[in-house]
Amino acid sequence: LLRPAEDFVWLCVGLAAAPSVVFWGWVGRRWSVRGAFAVACLVAAGGVAMSVLVAGIWPVLLAAGLLGGTFVGLTALGLVSVRRMSVGNPRRNLALMTAAFGLGQMVGP
């Protein structure tokens, strides 16, 4: 059913991801980085749940947009949080976070 639309699903993910750092950065400055991170996690979870629970191409495309609109922004917000929480030079903590993310990407799928 969805195989012919697979390219469009990934297009929606990418188009939503492109402005997400700017958007979630703005939300983080307006509310707080923690608040923006929490809301972005909920939006991402809603998108993932929608992709599984709601049938049809339009819900799947919306779910792709929700996922794309959050995953890069979540990474950026996480890096901002680590930088702010670090004492002294944050490079080591940023490197550890990046390595943990990479490990999760290899193990997760």
Coordinates of C-alpha atoms in Angstrom, one line a residue:
L1 CA 0.0 0.0 0.0
L2 CA 2.7 2.5 1.0
R3 CA 5.6 1.2 -1.1
P4 CA 4.9 3.6 -4.1
A5 CA 4.9 6.6 -1.7
E6 CA 8.1 5.7 0.1
D7 CA 10.1 8.4 -1.8
F8 CA 7.5 11.0 -0.8
V9 CA 7.6 9.9 2.8
W10 CA 11.4 10.5 2.9
L11 CA 11.0 13.8 1.0
C12 CA 8.6 14.9 3.8
V13 CA 11.1 13.9 6.4
G14 CA 13.9 15.9 4.7
L15 CA 11.8 19.0 4.0
A16 CA 10.6 19.1 7.6
A17 CA 14.1 18.6 8.9
A18 CA 15.6 21.5 7.0
P19 CA 14.1 24.3 9.0
S20 CA 13.8 22.4 12.3
V21 CA 17.0 23.6 13.9
V22 CA 15.9 27.2 13.4
F23 CA 12.4 26.5 14.6
W24 CA 13.4 24.5 17.8
G25 CA 16.1 27.0 18.5
W26 CA 13.5 29.8 18.5
V27 CA 11.2 27.7 20.7
G28 CA 14.1 27.1 23.1
R29 CA 14.9 30.8 23.4
R30 CA 11.2 31.6 23.8
W31 CA 10.4 29.0 26.5
S32 CA 13.5 27.2 27.6
V33 CA 15.8 24.6 26.1
R34 CA 14.4 21.9 28.4
G35 CA 10.8 22.8 27.6
A36 CA 11.5 22.8 23.9
F37 CA 13.3 19.5 24.2
A38 CA 10.3 18.0 26.1
V39 CA 7.8 19.3 23.5
A40 CA 9.9 18.1 20.6
C41 CA 10.1 14.6 22.2
L42 CA 6.3 14.5 22.5
V43 CA 5.9 15.6 18.9
A44 CA 8.4 13.0 17.7
A45 CA 6.7 10.3 19.7
G46 CA 3.3 11.4 18.3
G47 CA 4.7 11.1 14.8
V48 CA 6.1 7.7 15.3
A49 CA 2.9 6.5 17.0
M50 CA 0.8 7.9 14.1
S51 CA 2.9 6.1 11.5
V52 CA 2.0 2.8 13.2
L53 CA -1.6 3.4 14.5
V54 CA -3.3 5.4 11.7
A55 CA -3.7 3.8 8.3
G56 CA -3.4 5.7 5.0
I57 CA -0.9 7.8 3.1
W58 CA -1.8 11.2 4.5
P59 CA -1.3 10.2 8.1
V60 CA 2.0 8.6 7.2
L61 CA 3.1 11.7 5.4
L62 CA 2.1 13.8 8.4
A63 CA 4.0 11.4 10.7
A64 CA 7.1 11.8 8.4
G65 CA 6.8 15.6 8.7
L66 CA 6.6 15.3 12.5
L67 CA 9.6 13.0 12.7
G68 CA 11.6 15.2 10.3
G69 CA 10.6 18.3 12.1
T70 CA 12.0 17.1 15.4
F71 CA 15.0 14.7 15.0
V72 CA 17.6 17.3 13.9
G73 CA 16.1 19.9 16.3
L74 CA 16.3 17.5 19.2
T75 CA 20.0 16.9 18.4
A76 CA 20.7 20.6 18.3
L77 CA 18.8 21.2 21.6
G78 CA 20.7 18.3 23.2
L79 CA 24.0 19.8 22.2
V80 CA 23.0 23.2 23.5
S81 CA 22.1 21.6 26.9
V82 CA 25.4 19.7 27.1
R83 CA 27.3 22.9 26.3
R84 CA 25.4 24.8 29.0
M85 CA 25.8 22.0 31.7
S86 CA 29.5 21.6 31.0
V87 CA 32.0 23.0 33.5
G88 CA 34.9 24.6 31.7
N89 CA 35.6 23.5 28.1
P90 CA 32.5 21.6 26.8
R91 CA 34.4 19.8 24.0
R92 CA 34.9 16.5 25.9
N93 CA 31.2 16.3 26.8
L94 CA 30.1 17.2 23.3
A95 CA 32.4 14.5 21.9
L96 CA 31.0 11.9 24.4
M97 CA 27.5 12.8 23.4
T98 CA 28.3 12.6 19.8
A99 CA 29.9 9.2 20.3
A100 CA 26.9 7.9 22.3
F101 CA 24.6 9.1 19.5
G102 CA 26.7 7.3 16.9
L103 CA 26.7 4.1 19.0
G104 CA 22.9 4.4 19.4
Q105 CA 22.5 4.8 15.6
M106 CA 24.5 1.6 15.0
V107 CA 22.8 -0.5 17.7
G108 CA 19.3 0.9 17.4
P109 CA 18.2 0.0 13.8

